[in-house]
PDB file of C-alpha atoms in Angstrom:
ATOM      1  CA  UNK A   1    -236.471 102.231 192.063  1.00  0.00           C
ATOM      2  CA  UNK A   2    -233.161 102.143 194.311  1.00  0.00           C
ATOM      3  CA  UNK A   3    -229.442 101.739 192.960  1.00  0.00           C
ATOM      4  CA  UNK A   4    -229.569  98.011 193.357  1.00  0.00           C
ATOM      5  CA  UNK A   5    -232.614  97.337 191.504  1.00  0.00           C
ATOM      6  CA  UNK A   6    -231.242  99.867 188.897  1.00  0.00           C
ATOM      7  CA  UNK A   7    -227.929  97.693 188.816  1.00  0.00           C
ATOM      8  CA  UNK A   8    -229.920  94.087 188.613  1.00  0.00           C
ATOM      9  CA  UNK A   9    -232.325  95.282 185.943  1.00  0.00           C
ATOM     10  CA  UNK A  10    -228.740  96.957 183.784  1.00  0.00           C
ATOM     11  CA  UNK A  11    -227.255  93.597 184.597  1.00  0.00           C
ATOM     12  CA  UNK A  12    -224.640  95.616 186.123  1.00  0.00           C
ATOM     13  CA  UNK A  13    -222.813  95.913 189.674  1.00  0.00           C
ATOM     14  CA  UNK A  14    -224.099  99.143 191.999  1.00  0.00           C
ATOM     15  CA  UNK A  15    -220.482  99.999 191.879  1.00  0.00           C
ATOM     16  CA  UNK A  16    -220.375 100.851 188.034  1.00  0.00           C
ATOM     17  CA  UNK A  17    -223.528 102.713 188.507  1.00  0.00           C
ATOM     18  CA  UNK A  18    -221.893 105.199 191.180  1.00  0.00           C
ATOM     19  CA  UNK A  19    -218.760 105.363 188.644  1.00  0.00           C
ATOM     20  CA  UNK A  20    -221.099 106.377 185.772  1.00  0.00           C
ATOM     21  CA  UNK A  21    -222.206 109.264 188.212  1.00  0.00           C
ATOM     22  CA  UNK A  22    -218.955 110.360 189.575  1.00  0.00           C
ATOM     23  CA  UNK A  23    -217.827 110.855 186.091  1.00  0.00           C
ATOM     24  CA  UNK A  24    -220.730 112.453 184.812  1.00  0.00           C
ATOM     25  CA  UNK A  25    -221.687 109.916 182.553  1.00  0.00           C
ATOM     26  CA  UNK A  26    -225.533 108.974 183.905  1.00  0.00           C
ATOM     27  CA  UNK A  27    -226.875 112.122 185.375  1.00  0.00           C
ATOM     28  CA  UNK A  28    -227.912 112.280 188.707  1.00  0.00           C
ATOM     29  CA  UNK A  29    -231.759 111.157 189.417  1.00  0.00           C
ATOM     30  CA  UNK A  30    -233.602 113.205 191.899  1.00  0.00           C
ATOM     31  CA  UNK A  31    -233.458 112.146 195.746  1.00  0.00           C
ATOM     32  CA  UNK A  32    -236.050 110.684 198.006  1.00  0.00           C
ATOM     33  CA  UNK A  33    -237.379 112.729 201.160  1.00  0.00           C
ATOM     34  CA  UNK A  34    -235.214 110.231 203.086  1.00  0.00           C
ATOM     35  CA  UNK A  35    -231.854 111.024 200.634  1.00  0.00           C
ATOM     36  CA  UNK A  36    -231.983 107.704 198.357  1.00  0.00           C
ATOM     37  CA  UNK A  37    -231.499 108.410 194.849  1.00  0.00           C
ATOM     38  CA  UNK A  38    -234.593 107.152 193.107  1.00  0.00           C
ATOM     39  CA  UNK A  39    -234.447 105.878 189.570  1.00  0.00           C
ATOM     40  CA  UNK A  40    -236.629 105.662 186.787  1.00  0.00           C
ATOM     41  CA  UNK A  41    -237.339 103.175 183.245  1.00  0.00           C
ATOM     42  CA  UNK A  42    -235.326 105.972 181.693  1.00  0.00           C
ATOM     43  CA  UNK A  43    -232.106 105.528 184.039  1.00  0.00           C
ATOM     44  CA  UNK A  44    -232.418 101.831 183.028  1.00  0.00           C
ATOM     45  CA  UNK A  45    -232.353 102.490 179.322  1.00  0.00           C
ATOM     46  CA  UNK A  46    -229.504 105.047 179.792  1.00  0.00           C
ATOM     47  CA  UNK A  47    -227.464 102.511 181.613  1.00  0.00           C
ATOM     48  CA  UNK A  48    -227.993 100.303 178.974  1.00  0.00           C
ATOM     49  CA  UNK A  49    -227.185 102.270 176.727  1.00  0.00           C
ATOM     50  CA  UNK A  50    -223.832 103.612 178.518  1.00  0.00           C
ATOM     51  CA  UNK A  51    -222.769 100.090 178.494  1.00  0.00           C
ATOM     52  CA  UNK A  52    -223.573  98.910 175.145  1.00  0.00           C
ATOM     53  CA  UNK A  53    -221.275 102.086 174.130  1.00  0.00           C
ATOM     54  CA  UNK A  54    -218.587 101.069 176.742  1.00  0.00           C
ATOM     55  CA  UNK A  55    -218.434  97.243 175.406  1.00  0.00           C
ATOM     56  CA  UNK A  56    -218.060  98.746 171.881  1.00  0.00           C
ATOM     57  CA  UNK A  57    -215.186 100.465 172.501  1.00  0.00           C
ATOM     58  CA  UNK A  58    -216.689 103.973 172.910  1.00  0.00           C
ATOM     59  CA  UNK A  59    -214.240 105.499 176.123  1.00  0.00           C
ATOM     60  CA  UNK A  60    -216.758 106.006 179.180  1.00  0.00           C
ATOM     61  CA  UNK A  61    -216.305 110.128 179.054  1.00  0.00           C
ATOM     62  CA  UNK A  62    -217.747 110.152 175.846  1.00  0.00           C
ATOM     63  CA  UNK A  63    -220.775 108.306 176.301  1.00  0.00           C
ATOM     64  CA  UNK A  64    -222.769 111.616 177.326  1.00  0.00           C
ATOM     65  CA  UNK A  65    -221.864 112.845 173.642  1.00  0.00           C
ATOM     66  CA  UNK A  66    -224.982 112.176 171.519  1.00  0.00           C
ATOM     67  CA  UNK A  67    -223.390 113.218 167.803  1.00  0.00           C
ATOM     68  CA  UNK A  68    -222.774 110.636 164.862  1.00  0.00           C
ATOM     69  CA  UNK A  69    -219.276 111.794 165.257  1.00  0.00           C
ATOM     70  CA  UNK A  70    -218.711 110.318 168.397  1.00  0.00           C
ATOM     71  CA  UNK A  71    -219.802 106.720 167.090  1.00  0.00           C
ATOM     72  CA  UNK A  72    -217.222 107.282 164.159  1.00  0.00           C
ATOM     73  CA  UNK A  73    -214.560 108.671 166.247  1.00  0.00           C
ATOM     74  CA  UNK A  74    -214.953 105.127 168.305  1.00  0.00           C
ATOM     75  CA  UNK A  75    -215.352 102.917 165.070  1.00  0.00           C
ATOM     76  CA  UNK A  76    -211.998 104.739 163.615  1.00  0.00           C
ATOM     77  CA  UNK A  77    -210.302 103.832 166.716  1.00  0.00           C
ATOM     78  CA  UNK A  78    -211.412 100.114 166.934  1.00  0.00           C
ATOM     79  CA  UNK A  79    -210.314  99.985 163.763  1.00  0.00           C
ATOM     80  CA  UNK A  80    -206.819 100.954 164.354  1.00  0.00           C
ATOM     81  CA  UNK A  81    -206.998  98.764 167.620  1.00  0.00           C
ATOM     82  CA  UNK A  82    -207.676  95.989 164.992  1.00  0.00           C
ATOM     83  CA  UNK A  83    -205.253  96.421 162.760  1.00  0.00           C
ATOM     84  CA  UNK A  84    -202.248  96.194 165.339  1.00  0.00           C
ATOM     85  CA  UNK A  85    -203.880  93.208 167.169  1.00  0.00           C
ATOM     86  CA  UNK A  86    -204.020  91.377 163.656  1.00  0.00           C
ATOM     87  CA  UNK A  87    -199.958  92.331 163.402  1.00  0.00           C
ATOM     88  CA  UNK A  88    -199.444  90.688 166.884  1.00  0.00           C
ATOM     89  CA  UNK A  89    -201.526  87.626 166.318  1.00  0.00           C
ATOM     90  CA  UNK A  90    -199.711  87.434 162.604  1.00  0.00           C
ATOM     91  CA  UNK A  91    -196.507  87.702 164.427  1.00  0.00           C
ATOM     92  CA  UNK A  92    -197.529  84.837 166.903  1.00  0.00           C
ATOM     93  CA  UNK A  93    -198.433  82.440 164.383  1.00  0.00           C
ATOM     94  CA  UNK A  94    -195.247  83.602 162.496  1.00  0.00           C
ATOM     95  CA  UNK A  95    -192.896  82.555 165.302  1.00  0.00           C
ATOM     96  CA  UNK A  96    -195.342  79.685 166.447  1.00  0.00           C
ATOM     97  CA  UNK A  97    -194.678  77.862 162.536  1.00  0.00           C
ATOM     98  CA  UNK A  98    -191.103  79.091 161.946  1.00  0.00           C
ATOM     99  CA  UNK A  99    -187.796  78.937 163.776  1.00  0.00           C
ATOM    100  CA  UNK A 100    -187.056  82.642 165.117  1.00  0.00           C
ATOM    101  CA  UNK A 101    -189.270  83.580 162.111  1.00  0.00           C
ATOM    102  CA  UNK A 102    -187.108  81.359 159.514  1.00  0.00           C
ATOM    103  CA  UNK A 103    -189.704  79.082 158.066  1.00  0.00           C
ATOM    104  CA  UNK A 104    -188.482  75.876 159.253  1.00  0.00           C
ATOM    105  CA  UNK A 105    -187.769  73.555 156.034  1.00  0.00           C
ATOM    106  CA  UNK A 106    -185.106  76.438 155.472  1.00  0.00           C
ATOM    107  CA  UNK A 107    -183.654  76.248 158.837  1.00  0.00           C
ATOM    108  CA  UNK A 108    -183.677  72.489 158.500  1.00  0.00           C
ATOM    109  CA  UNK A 109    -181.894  72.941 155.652  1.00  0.00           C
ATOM    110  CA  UNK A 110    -178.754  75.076 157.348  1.00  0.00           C
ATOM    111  CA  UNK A 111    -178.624  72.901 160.448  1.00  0.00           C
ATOM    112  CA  UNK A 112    -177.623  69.795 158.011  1.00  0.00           C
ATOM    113  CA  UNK A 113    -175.217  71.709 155.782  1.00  0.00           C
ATOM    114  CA  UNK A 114    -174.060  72.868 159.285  1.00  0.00           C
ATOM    115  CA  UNK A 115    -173.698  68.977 160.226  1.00  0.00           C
ATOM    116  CA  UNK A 116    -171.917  68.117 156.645  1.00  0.00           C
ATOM    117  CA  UNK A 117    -169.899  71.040 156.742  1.00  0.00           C
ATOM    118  CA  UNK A 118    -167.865  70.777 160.420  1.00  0.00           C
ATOM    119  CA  UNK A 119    -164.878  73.192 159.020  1.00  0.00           C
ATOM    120  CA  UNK A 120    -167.482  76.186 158.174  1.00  0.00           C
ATOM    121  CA  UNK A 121    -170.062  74.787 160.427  1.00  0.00           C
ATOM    122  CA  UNK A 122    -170.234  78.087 162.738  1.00  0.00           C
ATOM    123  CA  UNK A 123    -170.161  80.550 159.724  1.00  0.00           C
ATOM    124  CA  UNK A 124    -173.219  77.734 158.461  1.00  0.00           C
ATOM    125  CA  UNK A 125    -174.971  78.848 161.761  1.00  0.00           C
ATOM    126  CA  UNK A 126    -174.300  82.170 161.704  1.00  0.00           C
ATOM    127  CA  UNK A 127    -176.218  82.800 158.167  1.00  0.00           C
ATOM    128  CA  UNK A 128    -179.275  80.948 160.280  1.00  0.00           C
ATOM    129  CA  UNK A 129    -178.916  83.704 162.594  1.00  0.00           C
ATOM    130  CA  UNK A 130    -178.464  86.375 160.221  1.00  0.00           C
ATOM    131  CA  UNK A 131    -181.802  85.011 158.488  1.00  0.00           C
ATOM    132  CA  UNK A 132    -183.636  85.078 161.988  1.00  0.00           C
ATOM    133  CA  UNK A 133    -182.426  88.322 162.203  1.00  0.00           C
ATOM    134  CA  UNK A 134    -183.859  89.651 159.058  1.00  0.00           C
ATOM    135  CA  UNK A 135    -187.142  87.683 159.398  1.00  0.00           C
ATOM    136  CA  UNK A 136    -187.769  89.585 162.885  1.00  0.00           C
ATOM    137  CA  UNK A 137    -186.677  92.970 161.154  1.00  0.00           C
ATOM    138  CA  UNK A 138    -189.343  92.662 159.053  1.00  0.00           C
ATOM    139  CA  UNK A 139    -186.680  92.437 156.019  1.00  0.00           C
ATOM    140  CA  UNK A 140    -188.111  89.563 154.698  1.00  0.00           C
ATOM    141  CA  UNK A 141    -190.992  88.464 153.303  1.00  0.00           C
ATOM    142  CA  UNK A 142    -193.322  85.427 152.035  1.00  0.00           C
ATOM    143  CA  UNK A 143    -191.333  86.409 148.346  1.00  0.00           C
ATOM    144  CA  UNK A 144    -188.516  86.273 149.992  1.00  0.00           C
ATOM    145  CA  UNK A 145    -188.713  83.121 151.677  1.00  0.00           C
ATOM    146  CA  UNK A 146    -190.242  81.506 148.265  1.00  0.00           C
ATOM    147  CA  UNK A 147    -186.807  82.695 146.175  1.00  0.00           C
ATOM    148  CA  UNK A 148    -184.200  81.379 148.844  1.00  0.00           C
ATOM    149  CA  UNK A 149    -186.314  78.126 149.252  1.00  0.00           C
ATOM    150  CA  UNK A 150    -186.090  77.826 145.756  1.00  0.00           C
ATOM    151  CA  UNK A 151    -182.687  78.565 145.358  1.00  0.00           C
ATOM    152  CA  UNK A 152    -181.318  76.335 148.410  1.00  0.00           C
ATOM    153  CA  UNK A 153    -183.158  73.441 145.990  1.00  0.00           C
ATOM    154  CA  UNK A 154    -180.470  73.955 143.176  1.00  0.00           C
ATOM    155  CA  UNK A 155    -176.775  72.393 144.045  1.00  0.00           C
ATOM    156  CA  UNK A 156    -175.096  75.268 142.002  1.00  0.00           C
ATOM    157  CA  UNK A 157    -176.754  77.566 144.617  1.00  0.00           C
ATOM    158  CA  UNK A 158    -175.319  75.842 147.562  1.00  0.00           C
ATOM    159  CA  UNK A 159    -171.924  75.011 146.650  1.00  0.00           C
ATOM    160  CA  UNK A 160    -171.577  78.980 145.598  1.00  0.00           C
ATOM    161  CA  UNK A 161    -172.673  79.667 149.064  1.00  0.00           C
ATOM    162  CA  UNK A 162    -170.670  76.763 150.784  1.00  0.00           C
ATOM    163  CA  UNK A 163    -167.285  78.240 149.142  1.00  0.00           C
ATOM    164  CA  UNK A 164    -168.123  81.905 149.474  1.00  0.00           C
ATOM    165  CA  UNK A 165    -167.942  80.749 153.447  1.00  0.00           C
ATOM    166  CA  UNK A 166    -164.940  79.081 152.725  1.00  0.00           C
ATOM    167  CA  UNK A 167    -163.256  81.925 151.356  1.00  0.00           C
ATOM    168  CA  UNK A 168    -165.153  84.166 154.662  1.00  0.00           C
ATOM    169  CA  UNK A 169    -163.198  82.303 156.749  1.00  0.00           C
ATOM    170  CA  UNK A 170    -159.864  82.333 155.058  1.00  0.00           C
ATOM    171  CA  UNK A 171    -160.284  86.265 155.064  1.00  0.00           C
ATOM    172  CA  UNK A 172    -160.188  86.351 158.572  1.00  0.00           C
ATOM    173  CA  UNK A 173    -156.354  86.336 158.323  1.00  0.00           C
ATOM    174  CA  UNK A 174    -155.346  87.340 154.093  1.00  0.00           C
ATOM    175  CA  UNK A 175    -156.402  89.924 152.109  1.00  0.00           C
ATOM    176  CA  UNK A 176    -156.075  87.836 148.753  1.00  0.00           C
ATOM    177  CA  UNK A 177    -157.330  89.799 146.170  1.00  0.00           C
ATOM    178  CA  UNK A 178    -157.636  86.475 144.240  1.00  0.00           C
ATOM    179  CA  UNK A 179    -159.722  84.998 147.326  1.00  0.00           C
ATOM    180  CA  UNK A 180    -161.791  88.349 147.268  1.00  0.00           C
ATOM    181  CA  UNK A 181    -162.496  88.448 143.328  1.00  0.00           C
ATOM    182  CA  UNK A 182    -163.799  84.774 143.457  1.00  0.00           C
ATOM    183  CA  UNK A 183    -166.328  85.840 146.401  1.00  0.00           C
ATOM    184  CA  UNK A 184    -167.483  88.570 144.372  1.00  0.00           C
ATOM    185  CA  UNK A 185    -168.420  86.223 142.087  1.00  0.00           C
ATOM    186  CA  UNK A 186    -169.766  83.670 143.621  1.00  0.00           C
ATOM    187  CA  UNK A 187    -172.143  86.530 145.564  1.00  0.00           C
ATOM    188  CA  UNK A 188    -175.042  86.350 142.980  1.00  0.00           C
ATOM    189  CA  UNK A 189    -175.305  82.517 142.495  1.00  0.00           C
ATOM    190  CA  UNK A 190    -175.409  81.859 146.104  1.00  0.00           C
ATOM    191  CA  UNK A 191    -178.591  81.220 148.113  1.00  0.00           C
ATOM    192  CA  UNK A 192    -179.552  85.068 148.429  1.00  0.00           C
ATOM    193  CA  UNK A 193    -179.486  85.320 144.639  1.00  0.00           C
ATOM    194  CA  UNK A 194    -182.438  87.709 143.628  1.00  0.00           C
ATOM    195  CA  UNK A 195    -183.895  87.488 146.962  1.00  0.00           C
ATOM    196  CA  UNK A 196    -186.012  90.643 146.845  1.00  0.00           C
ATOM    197  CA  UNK A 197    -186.932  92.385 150.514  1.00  0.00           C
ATOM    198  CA  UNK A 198    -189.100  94.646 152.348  1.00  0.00           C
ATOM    199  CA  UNK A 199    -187.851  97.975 153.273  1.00  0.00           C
ATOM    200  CA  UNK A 200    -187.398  97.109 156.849  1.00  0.00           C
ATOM    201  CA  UNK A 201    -184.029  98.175 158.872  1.00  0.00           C
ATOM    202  CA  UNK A 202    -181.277  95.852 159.790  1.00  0.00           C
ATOM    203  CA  UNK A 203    -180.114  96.624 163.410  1.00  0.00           C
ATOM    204  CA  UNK A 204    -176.762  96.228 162.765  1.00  0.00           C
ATOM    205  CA  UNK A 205    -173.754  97.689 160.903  1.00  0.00           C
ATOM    206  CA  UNK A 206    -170.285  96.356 159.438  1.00  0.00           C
ATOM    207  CA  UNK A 207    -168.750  98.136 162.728  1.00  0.00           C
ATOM    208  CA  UNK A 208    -171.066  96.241 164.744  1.00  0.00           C
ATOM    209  CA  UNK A 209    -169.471  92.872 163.374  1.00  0.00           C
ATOM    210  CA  UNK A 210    -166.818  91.020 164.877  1.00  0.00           C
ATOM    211  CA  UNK A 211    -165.130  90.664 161.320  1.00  0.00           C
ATOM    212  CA  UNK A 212    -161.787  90.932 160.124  1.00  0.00           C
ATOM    213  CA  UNK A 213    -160.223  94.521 157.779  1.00  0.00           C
ATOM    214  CA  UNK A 214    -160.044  92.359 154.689  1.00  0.00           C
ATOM    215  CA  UNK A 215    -163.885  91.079 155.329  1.00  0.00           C
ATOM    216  CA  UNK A 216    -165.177  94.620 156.625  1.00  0.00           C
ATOM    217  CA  UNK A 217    -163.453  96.026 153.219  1.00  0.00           C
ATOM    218  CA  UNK A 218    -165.346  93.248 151.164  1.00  0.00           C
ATOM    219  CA  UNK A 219    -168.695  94.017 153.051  1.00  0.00           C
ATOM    220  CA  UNK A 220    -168.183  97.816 151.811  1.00  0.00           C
ATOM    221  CA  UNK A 221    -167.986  96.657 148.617  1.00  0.00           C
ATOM    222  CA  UNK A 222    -170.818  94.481 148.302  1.00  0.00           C
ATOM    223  CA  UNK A 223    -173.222  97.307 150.191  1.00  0.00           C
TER     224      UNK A 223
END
């Protein structure tokens, strides 16, 4: 039997067969008189099984190794293959269903204070963006989105939050301690109230904020 016929009956090309040579992973056969490698029912059933290994994830330099641990090394390995494709095709569906990862009945929910709200309307957008930015820091989680859902549902909840941006804005030119007191309060009633999150890491800091002395005190404070 020649390489081609070896290749048609492997259902592979006569190219792979000369790579699984070069690489020493289908030994050589013995030669004709005239120089043709000639090939056996054996070299058929070791092609097979070279690819069988190859299309279950088994690299092509270890196919020559015949040990149990060589099928586990490749099953461990698949396995962790798995696990970070199902993260990227979570993630996809994540951003596919949400806006910038902010499920989107909450987003909704900003963009119309935003539009009921004109004098606060940009610090209104800016929590949107500081949600999106905790949803794609892995801060957040289905918990998480559950509580401030629940919490944007209760008025108390979003006229705490509505004047805490009130008084944001004001301390972008007083330092009130009045004004600062009141915020302080109206902190845990506002729509992040009991939000619980993951242990993921915010990539930002208060000196990475374009905030005022009085605010970037107040932030310190609340950290």
């Amino acid at each position: 039997m020649r390489i081609g016929e070896l290749a048609r009956a492997a259902h592979c090309s006569v190219r792979a067969i000369r790579h699984y040579h070069e690489v020493g992973a289908l030994p050589e056969p013995r030669r004709t008189g005239s120089g043709y490698r000639e090939y056996t029912v054996d070299d058929i059933l070791e092609t097979l099984r070279i690819r069988a290994l190859v299309q279950a994830g088994v690299p092509l330099s270890a196919t020559g190794d015949r040990s149990p641990s060589a099928l586990r090394d490749a099953l461990d390995s698949l396995g962790e293959k798995i696990e970070k494709l199902t993260v990227q095709r979570d993630r996809l569906r994540q951003l596919m269903t949400t806006t910038m990862g902010v499920p989107t009945d909450i987003a909704r929910i900003f963009v119309e204070l935003a539009e009921h709200n004109e004098d606060i309307a940009d610090l209104i957008r800016q929590e949107l963006s500081m949600l999106q930015l905790m949803a794609l820091s892995d801060v957040t989680t289905h918990e998480s989105w559950e509580r401030i859902r629940g919490n944007l549902q209760s008025l108390k909840s979003i006229d705490a939050t509505l004047r805490s941006l009130r008084i944001w804005k004001l301390l972008e030119s007083t330092s009130e301690d009045a004004l600062i007191t009141e915020y302080l309060q109206l902190a845990p009633l506002g729509y992040l109230a009991d939000v619980p999150l993951a242990k993921g890491t915010m990539p930002l800091t208060i000196e990475d904020l374009a905030v005022s002395r009085s605010q970037a005190a107040l932030l310190r404070r609340m950290l």
